[in-house]
Amino acid sequence: MTIPSTSPIMTAARIIVLSTLLIAPAHSILQTATIDVLLPGVPTPITLLASQASFGSSLTSYSNGHSSSSSSSNSRPAGVGLIPSTPPSDDLYLCNESYGFTTYSSSSGNADGKSYNNAAILVPRGQCSFERKALSAQRLGASAIIIYGSLSSRYSLNVTNSTNEDGSSNNDAYTRDDYTIDDVKWPIDKQDYDCDNGQAFIPSDVFSNKLNFITSPGGYDDNNDDYLIGNSENNMCVKYAADETFVSACESQRCLITGKNVTDGGSDGNIKYEACCAWDFAIWLYQDTTLTADEIKEVTIPAVYITMQQAMEFLDLMNGVSSNNNDGDGDPIVLSMYARDRPSVNSSAIIIWALGVFVAWLASYLSSSDYRNYAKAIRMKSHLVARAGGVGAVAAVTAAGGQGGENVERPPPSPARHDGTPRSRSQSRERSTTATAASPPSESGERTIYRDDDEGAAEAVITNRNVQPQYYQEEESLELDASHAIFFIVLASTSLLVLFFFKIFNVVKIFYAFGCSGAFAQVVLYPLLTRVFRKLRWKSPMRPMECLSEENATRAALNGGCKGKILMCLYSFFGPITLLDVMANTIAYAVGGTWLYIAFTVLHPGSSVFYWIVQDIFGACMCITFLGTIKINAIRVAAILLTVAFFYDIFFVFVTPLLTKHGESIMVNVATSGGPPKASPSWCEKYPSSTECKGGEPLPMLFAIPRVGDYQGGASMLGLGDIVLPGLLLSFASRFDEAKRLMGLVSGGAGRVRNGAGGVSSNKSSWNICCGCGQGGYFGSVVVAYAVGLAMANAAVYLMQMGQPALLYLVPCCLGTFVFMARRNGELNDIWDNPRAIRAADALLFVGRIERRMKMMPGLLVYSSMRGRG
């Protein structure tokens, strides 16, 4: 089948590929500069990446420098519009000044009489420091210096002054010619080369005839490059390789003589010299601490570093252009050096802000779904009653609102007084009746009644012989009180300290993968598959499996035996299990297992699009599950929890660096899986999987969005705690608004909220119904306050260039907004401790939940009686 290029599938594929290309892991040593090489007659430049020096002037950004490149040479930024050049022929390493052989100045010229005005000198690494080379280049009149890697830089001589027969010393350490092979300082294993990437053994006679390592002043003879570079047999390492994999294994195609020799074991006992694959990576051009203060100030030209491979290609271009311009009339190569552009405000910061606000809103909105579902059932009942008995019946229900007398029956005692549902926590509060509604008697004499009675517990009996409202499935929940709030923070602090001292970050990944897989199945897959099956009209997957049905479990329990006990135990624990449950959980845990596999096997899992997308989806599902399970029913509890969390966040981010041994922030250390790598960047560039190079990856207890288009990599992060803790307050606001709507609907109103004394209004704004924004609700205003607080936290990160405790901004915004609005509306005393509207709505739903539980009682009673007899 051919897929059109404009199809949604192809569009999605392009987006995924583009994301993969734009979001790439950063190297340990960042190449922060670019060199644009413009060849004569070629409109498009060749771009090389380079690392910048920590001395000299900084390069201008590409966007700024490119717009200024056409201006006069006097006003051009440093490093723009230069002509590449080579050092004087008698000073190829530009180190003669450091040896004391000569003194350069822009006016004195050099041995070749070459002018270096508006030039960038290409100089090989080695024999003297980077900053010394830059100082000499500037004194020659150059505008920039490009230092490139070389094999010679890995060798040096143990230079000493010679001694005369009379005991006097000659100052000839850099000119004497009697050095031996024993004076050579050989490259360092792992730092300069790695034999695991390619190894060769060069016969001693070939070594003696073709290679020289004792040439003054540096020791290494540049002619050695002809025998140690390339992928042909001209390279001795290819010709005498220990196996045939040298060319494919050695990425640099260069080798270093290690100074180690072996005997081949033959009768002649020939000696062979070991050679191994050389590293060729970017390095930092560090400062020279031996320079005087005046010399350091004198270096003002920009300096960059390119690798050996880049330098070889660049020098080949220069030689090619030079050979074509023998008459001197051709155009030269022009190069410009820029600092690589970075977005001033990365889009990932905006995306993570929007994601955090959306998840906080969605999770809080869904936490009040039980109230909305019950209200929906009431509306459905009213609609069906209207269709069955005419509009007059509904009008009679509304007209009876607020009237007592003979048409109102007193309901039976509240289940809250007999079944363990908490009573009102404010018994001394003024007792008042918010609303009473009764429907006209039906043929059976049954009515619909709501009353907030003298004990403060709302009760409802909605009965009709033919039409019953549907009671939705109960979700387990835990209501936090003040002691829970304190315990919650203590537990969070303990967990943070355990992770900091014991570094058990992999355990967190395992818990996160499997815990979030269950939430993913419940929040995403179960509703999605249900909708799909209903669209397909395939009902069998949604029916309970026969083996775990109530009838089968009860029958097996009556028959006795181990099987009956197991089935009844499974049924009592899981309830009815459908094929839909099995499919949803199988898919969810397969996704979680794949995510965990990537977390343990991929070096930088955050660079995998699948990994961070699944992590963010899992985090959103966990937030929804958390706020649907953990609830607060009083501003007093929210104030205690968020205030303690406020100081908790500040302490572990800002105060702990003053208390820890190495000045580490415990929060940042844990969030980055132990902090940055312990090894040097150059070591981690070569051995990224080393234990010392691990660390810095975000711990999967947060949202992470990779920085798109930023060559330095990284990600914008938002901890899940910065969503669920303020989310508890948002959830309370949502549930309080929905409870008032529900009680208004039961009381005969239209189910619209107005602030003040828990009352209701007939305002028909659909915007209020959706999210509580505008008039008549707290939820929308607190969500806006959350968005503002999170935006302030993001802005603080950019302004201060350091991580910020988000709760420092979120708690005052959210809690302050809620308290201010409640005080203005005269409801602060009511919502401070278990508001009446929520108590009334919970008691209203309690009746339906008892009925649902009673449906499961027969089988459970049989099982319980059997256990009693056993």
Short mmCIF file of N, CA, C and O in Angstrom, two decimals, residues 512-592:
data_model
loop_
_atom_site.label_atom_id
_atom_site.label_comp_id
_atom_site.label_asym_id
_atom_site.label_seq_id
_atom_site.Cartn_x
_atom_site.Cartn_y
_atom_site.Cartn_z
N TYR A 512 8.90 3.87 39.60
CA TYR A 512 8.21 4.80 38.71
C TYR A 512 7.61 4.06 37.51
O TYR A 512 6.45 4.32 37.13
N ALA A 513 8.39 3.14 36.92
CA ALA A 513 7.92 2.44 35.72
C ALA A 513 6.67 1.63 36.02
O ALA A 513 5.67 1.70 35.29
N PHE A 514 6.70 0.83 37.08
CA PHE A 514 5.58 -0.06 37.35
C PHE A 514 4.41 0.67 38.01
O PHE A 514 3.25 0.36 37.74
N GLY A 515 4.71 1.65 38.87
CA GLY A 515 3.62 2.42 39.47
C GLY A 515 2.86 3.24 38.44
O GLY A 515 1.62 3.27 38.44
N CYS A 516 3.61 3.88 37.55
CA CYS A 516 2.96 4.71 36.54
C CYS A 516 2.29 3.88 35.46
O CYS A 516 1.37 4.37 34.79
N SER A 517 2.76 2.64 35.25
CA SER A 517 2.11 1.79 34.26
C SER A 517 0.66 1.52 34.65
O SER A 517 -0.24 1.54 33.80
N GLY A 518 0.43 1.26 35.94
CA GLY A 518 -0.94 1.07 36.41
C GLY A 518 -1.79 2.31 36.23
O GLY A 518 -2.96 2.24 35.81
N ALA A 519 -1.21 3.48 36.53
CA ALA A 519 -1.95 4.73 36.34
C ALA A 519 -2.22 4.98 34.86
O ALA A 519 -3.30 5.45 34.49
N PHE A 520 -1.27 4.65 34.01
CA PHE A 520 -1.44 4.81 32.57
C PHE A 520 -2.57 3.93 32.05
O PHE A 520 -3.38 4.37 31.22
N ALA A 521 -2.65 2.70 32.56
CA ALA A 521 -3.74 1.81 32.15
C ALA A 521 -5.09 2.36 32.57
O ALA A 521 -6.06 2.32 31.80
N GLN A 522 -5.16 2.90 33.78
CA GLN A 522 -6.44 3.36 34.32
C GLN A 522 -6.89 4.67 33.69
O GLN A 522 -8.07 4.86 33.38
N VAL A 523 -5.95 5.58 33.47
CA VAL A 523 -6.31 6.92 33.02
C VAL A 523 -6.45 7.00 31.50
O VAL A 523 -7.33 7.70 30.99
N VAL A 524 -5.59 6.30 30.77
CA VAL A 524 -5.55 6.45 29.31
C VAL A 524 -6.12 5.24 28.59
O VAL A 524 -7.07 5.35 27.80
N LEU A 525 -5.54 4.06 28.85
CA LEU A 525 -5.85 2.90 28.02
C LEU A 525 -7.27 2.38 28.26
O LEU A 525 -7.96 2.02 27.30
N TYR A 526 -7.68 2.30 29.52
CA TYR A 526 -9.02 1.75 29.79
C TYR A 526 -10.11 2.60 29.14
O TYR A 526 -10.96 2.06 28.41
N PRO A 527 -10.14 3.92 29.32
CA PRO A 527 -11.16 4.72 28.62
C PRO A 527 -11.02 4.66 27.10
O PRO A 527 -12.03 4.63 26.38
N LEU A 528 -9.78 4.64 26.61
CA LEU A 528 -9.56 4.62 25.17
C LEU A 528 -10.08 3.32 24.55
O LEU A 528 -10.80 3.33 23.54
N LEU A 529 -9.72 2.19 25.15
CA LEU A 529 -10.18 0.90 24.62
C LEU A 529 -11.69 0.75 24.76
O LEU A 529 -12.35 0.16 23.89
N THR A 530 -12.24 1.28 25.83
CA THR A 530 -13.70 1.22 26.00
C THR A 530 -14.40 1.96 24.87
O THR A 530 -15.38 1.47 24.29
N ARG A 531 -13.90 3.14 24.54
CA ARG A 531 -14.50 3.91 23.45
C ARG A 531 -14.35 3.18 22.12
O ARG A 531 -15.28 3.15 21.31
N VAL A 532 -13.17 2.57 21.91
CA VAL A 532 -12.96 1.84 20.65
C VAL A 532 -13.92 0.67 20.53
O VAL A 532 -14.55 0.45 19.48
N PHE A 533 -14.05 -0.11 21.61
CA PHE A 533 -14.93 -1.27 21.55
C PHE A 533 -16.39 -0.87 21.37
O PHE A 533 -17.16 -1.56 20.70
N ARG A 534 -16.77 0.24 21.97
CA ARG A 534 -18.15 0.69 21.79
C ARG A 534 -18.39 1.16 20.36
O ARG A 534 -19.47 0.93 19.81
N LYS A 535 -17.40 1.80 19.77
CA LYS A 535 -17.53 2.20 18.38
C LYS A 535 -17.66 0.98 17.47
O LYS A 535 -18.38 0.99 16.48
N LEU A 536 -16.89 -0.07 17.82
CA LEU A 536 -16.94 -1.30 17.02
C LEU A 536 -18.12 -2.19 17.39
O LEU A 536 -18.30 -3.25 16.77
N ARG A 537 -18.85 -1.78 18.45
CA ARG A 537 -19.98 -2.58 18.96
C ARG A 537 -19.53 -3.99 19.33
O ARG A 537 -20.23 -4.97 19.07
N TRP A 538 -18.39 -4.05 19.94
CA TRP A 538 -17.83 -5.33 20.40
C TRP A 538 -17.94 -5.34 21.92
O TRP A 538 -17.17 -4.72 22.63
N LYS A 539 -18.93 -6.04 22.45
CA LYS A 539 -19.25 -5.97 23.87
C LYS A 539 -18.57 -7.04 24.71
O LYS A 539 -18.45 -6.87 25.92
N SER A 540 -18.15 -8.14 24.10
CA SER A 540 -17.61 -9.24 24.90
C SER A 540 -16.38 -8.87 25.71
O SER A 540 -16.22 -9.34 26.85
N PRO A 541 -15.44 -8.02 25.20
CA PRO A 541 -14.28 -7.68 26.05
C PRO A 541 -14.66 -6.89 27.30
O PRO A 541 -13.89 -6.83 28.25
N MET A 542 -15.85 -6.25 27.29
CA MET A 542 -16.25 -5.45 28.44
C MET A 542 -17.10 -6.23 29.43
O MET A 542 -17.51 -5.67 30.44
N ARG A 543 -17.35 -7.49 29.14
CA ARG A 543 -18.11 -8.33 30.07
C ARG A 543 -17.15 -9.05 31.01
O ARG A 543 -16.04 -9.43 30.61
N PRO A 544 -17.55 -9.29 32.25
CA PRO A 544 -16.66 -10.00 33.20
C PRO A 544 -16.31 -11.39 32.67
O PRO A 544 -17.13 -12.07 32.06
N MET A 545 -15.07 -11.76 32.89
CA MET A 545 -14.61 -13.09 32.48
C MET A 545 -15.34 -14.15 33.30
O MET A 545 -15.53 -13.99 34.52
N GLU A 546 -15.73 -15.22 32.64
CA GLU A 546 -16.55 -16.24 33.27
C GLU A 546 -15.86 -16.85 34.49
O GLU A 546 -16.49 -17.11 35.51
N CYS A 547 -14.53 -17.07 34.39
CA CYS A 547 -13.82 -17.75 35.47
C CYS A 547 -13.78 -16.92 36.75
O CYS A 547 -13.62 -17.47 37.84
N LEU A 548 -13.91 -15.56 36.61
CA LEU A 548 -13.85 -14.71 37.79
C LEU A 548 -15.15 -13.93 37.99
O LEU A 548 -15.15 -12.86 38.59
N SER A 549 -16.24 -14.48 37.48
CA SER A 549 -17.53 -13.85 37.73
C SER A 549 -18.00 -14.14 39.14
O SER A 549 -17.52 -15.07 39.81
N GLU A 550 -18.95 -13.33 39.62
CA GLU A 550 -19.46 -13.51 40.98
C GLU A 550 -20.11 -14.88 41.13
O GLU A 550 -19.90 -15.57 42.15
N GLU A 551 -20.87 -15.31 40.11
CA GLU A 551 -21.56 -16.60 40.21
C GLU A 551 -20.55 -17.75 40.28
O GLU A 551 -20.69 -18.65 41.12
N ASN A 552 -19.54 -17.70 39.42
CA ASN A 552 -18.56 -18.79 39.40
C ASN A 552 -17.74 -18.82 40.68
O ASN A 552 -17.45 -19.89 41.23
N ALA A 553 -17.36 -17.62 41.18
CA ALA A 553 -16.59 -17.58 42.41
C ALA A 553 -17.41 -18.07 43.59
O ALA A 553 -16.92 -18.81 44.45
N THR A 554 -18.71 -17.68 43.63
CA THR A 554 -19.58 -18.15 44.71
C THR A 554 -19.79 -19.66 44.65
O THR A 554 -19.75 -20.36 45.66
N ARG A 555 -20.02 -20.18 43.43
CA ARG A 555 -20.22 -21.61 43.25
C ARG A 555 -18.97 -22.40 43.68
O ARG A 555 -19.06 -23.42 44.36
N ALA A 556 -17.80 -21.89 43.26
CA ALA A 556 -16.56 -22.58 43.64
C ALA A 556 -16.34 -22.53 45.14
O ALA A 556 -15.84 -23.49 45.75
N ALA A 557 -16.72 -21.40 45.76
CA ALA A 557 -16.55 -21.29 47.21
C ALA A 557 -17.47 -22.27 47.94
O ALA A 557 -17.09 -22.87 48.95
N LEU A 558 -18.71 -22.43 47.41
CA LEU A 558 -19.64 -23.38 48.03
C LEU A 558 -19.14 -24.82 47.90
O LEU A 558 -19.36 -25.65 48.79
N ASN A 559 -18.47 -25.12 46.80
CA ASN A 559 -17.95 -26.48 46.60
C ASN A 559 -16.72 -26.75 47.46
O ASN A 559 -16.32 -27.91 47.61
N GLY A 560 -16.14 -25.69 48.02
CA GLY A 560 -14.99 -25.87 48.89
C GLY A 560 -13.73 -26.12 48.10
O GLY A 560 -13.69 -26.10 46.87
N GLY A 561 -12.66 -26.38 48.79
CA GLY A 561 -11.38 -26.65 48.15
C GLY A 561 -10.56 -25.40 47.95
O GLY A 561 -11.01 -24.26 48.15
N CYS A 562 -9.33 -25.65 47.53
CA CYS A 562 -8.38 -24.55 47.35
C CYS A 562 -8.79 -23.64 46.21
O CYS A 562 -8.65 -22.42 46.29
N LYS A 563 -9.31 -24.23 45.13
CA LYS A 563 -9.71 -23.43 43.98
C LYS A 563 -10.80 -22.43 44.36
O LYS A 563 -10.75 -21.26 43.95
N GLY A 564 -11.78 -22.85 45.12
CA GLY A 564 -12.84 -21.94 45.53
C GLY A 564 -12.32 -20.80 46.35
O GLY A 564 -12.74 -19.65 46.20
N LYS A 565 -11.39 -21.09 47.27
CA LYS A 565 -10.84 -20.03 48.10
C LYS A 565 -10.04 -19.03 47.27
O LYS A 565 -10.12 -17.82 47.48
N ILE A 566 -9.29 -19.57 46.29
CA ILE A 566 -8.48 -18.67 45.45
C ILE A 566 -9.37 -17.78 44.61
O ILE A 566 -9.16 -16.57 44.52
N LEU A 567 -10.40 -18.37 43.97
CA LEU A 567 -11.29 -17.58 43.13
C LEU A 567 -12.03 -16.52 43.93
O LEU A 567 -12.16 -15.37 43.49
N MET A 568 -12.52 -16.88 45.11
CA MET A 568 -13.24 -15.91 45.91
C MET A 568 -12.30 -14.83 46.43
O MET A 568 -12.66 -13.65 46.52
N CYS A 569 -11.08 -15.22 46.74
CA CYS A 569 -10.09 -14.23 47.19
C CYS A 569 -9.78 -13.24 46.06
O CYS A 569 -9.72 -12.03 46.28
N LEU A 570 -9.59 -13.76 44.83
CA LEU A 570 -9.32 -12.90 43.69
C LEU A 570 -10.51 -11.98 43.42
O LEU A 570 -10.34 -10.79 43.13
N TYR A 571 -11.73 -12.54 43.51
CA TYR A 571 -12.91 -11.75 43.23
C TYR A 571 -13.09 -10.66 44.29
O TYR A 571 -13.43 -9.52 43.97
N SER A 572 -12.86 -11.00 45.55
CA SER A 572 -13.01 -10.01 46.61
C SER A 572 -11.96 -8.92 46.53
O SER A 572 -12.18 -7.79 46.95
N PHE A 573 -10.78 -9.25 45.93
CA PHE A 573 -9.69 -8.28 45.85
C PHE A 573 -9.80 -7.42 44.58
O PHE A 573 -9.69 -6.20 44.63
N PHE A 574 -10.02 -8.10 43.44
CA PHE A 574 -10.07 -7.38 42.17
C PHE A 574 -11.47 -7.03 41.70
O PHE A 574 -11.65 -6.12 40.90
N GLY A 575 -12.47 -7.77 42.20
CA GLY A 575 -13.80 -7.61 41.65
C GLY A 575 -13.90 -8.31 40.30
O GLY A 575 -13.01 -9.08 39.91
N PRO A 576 -14.95 -8.04 39.53
CA PRO A 576 -15.07 -8.66 38.21
C PRO A 576 -13.93 -8.21 37.29
O PRO A 576 -13.60 -7.02 37.24
N ILE A 577 -13.31 -9.14 36.59
CA ILE A 577 -12.21 -8.85 35.67
C ILE A 577 -12.69 -9.09 34.25
O ILE A 577 -13.25 -10.14 33.94
N THR A 578 -12.47 -8.09 33.39
CA THR A 578 -12.87 -8.21 32.00
C THR A 578 -11.64 -8.36 31.11
O THR A 578 -10.50 -8.09 31.53
N LEU A 579 -11.88 -8.79 29.89
CA LEU A 579 -10.79 -8.85 28.92
C LEU A 579 -10.22 -7.46 28.66
O LEU A 579 -9.02 -7.31 28.39
N LEU A 580 -11.06 -6.46 28.78
CA LEU A 580 -10.60 -5.08 28.63
C LEU A 580 -9.56 -4.73 29.69
O LEU A 580 -8.56 -4.07 29.40
N ASP A 581 -9.79 -5.16 30.94
CA ASP A 581 -8.81 -4.94 32.00
C ASP A 581 -7.47 -5.58 31.66
O ASP A 581 -6.40 -4.97 31.84
N VAL A 582 -7.53 -6.82 31.18
CA VAL A 582 -6.31 -7.55 30.86
C VAL A 582 -5.55 -6.87 29.73
O VAL A 582 -4.33 -6.68 29.80
N MET A 583 -6.27 -6.45 28.70
CA MET A 583 -5.62 -5.81 27.56
C MET A 583 -4.99 -4.47 27.97
O MET A 583 -3.84 -4.17 27.60
N ALA A 584 -5.73 -3.67 28.72
CA ALA A 584 -5.22 -2.36 29.12
C ALA A 584 -3.96 -2.50 29.97
O ALA A 584 -2.96 -1.80 29.74
N ASN A 585 -3.98 -3.40 30.93
CA ASN A 585 -2.81 -3.57 31.80
C ASN A 585 -1.65 -4.21 31.07
O ASN A 585 -0.48 -3.87 31.34
N THR A 586 -1.91 -5.12 30.15
CA THR A 586 -0.82 -5.73 29.39
C THR A 586 -0.09 -4.70 28.54
O THR A 586 1.14 -4.64 28.53
N ILE A 587 -0.86 -3.85 27.85
CA ILE A 587 -0.23 -2.80 27.04
C ILE A 587 0.53 -1.82 27.92
O ILE A 587 1.66 -1.42 27.61
N ALA A 588 -0.08 -1.43 29.04
CA ALA A 588 0.54 -0.44 29.92
C ALA A 588 1.87 -0.94 30.47
O ALA A 588 2.88 -0.22 30.44
N TYR A 589 1.89 -2.17 30.96
CA TYR A 589 3.12 -2.69 31.55
C TYR A 589 4.16 -3.02 30.48
O TYR A 589 5.36 -3.02 30.77
N ALA A 590 3.73 -3.32 29.26
CA ALA A 590 4.68 -3.50 28.17
C ALA A 590 5.38 -2.18 27.85
O ALA A 590 6.60 -2.13 27.65
N VAL A 591 4.60 -1.10 27.81
CA VAL A 591 5.19 0.22 27.58
C VAL A 591 6.13 0.59 28.74
O VAL A 591 7.23 1.10 28.53
N GLY A 592 5.68 0.33 29.97
CA GLY A 592 6.53 0.62 31.13
C GLY A 592 7.81 -0.20 31.13
O GLY A 592 8.88 0.31 31.47
#
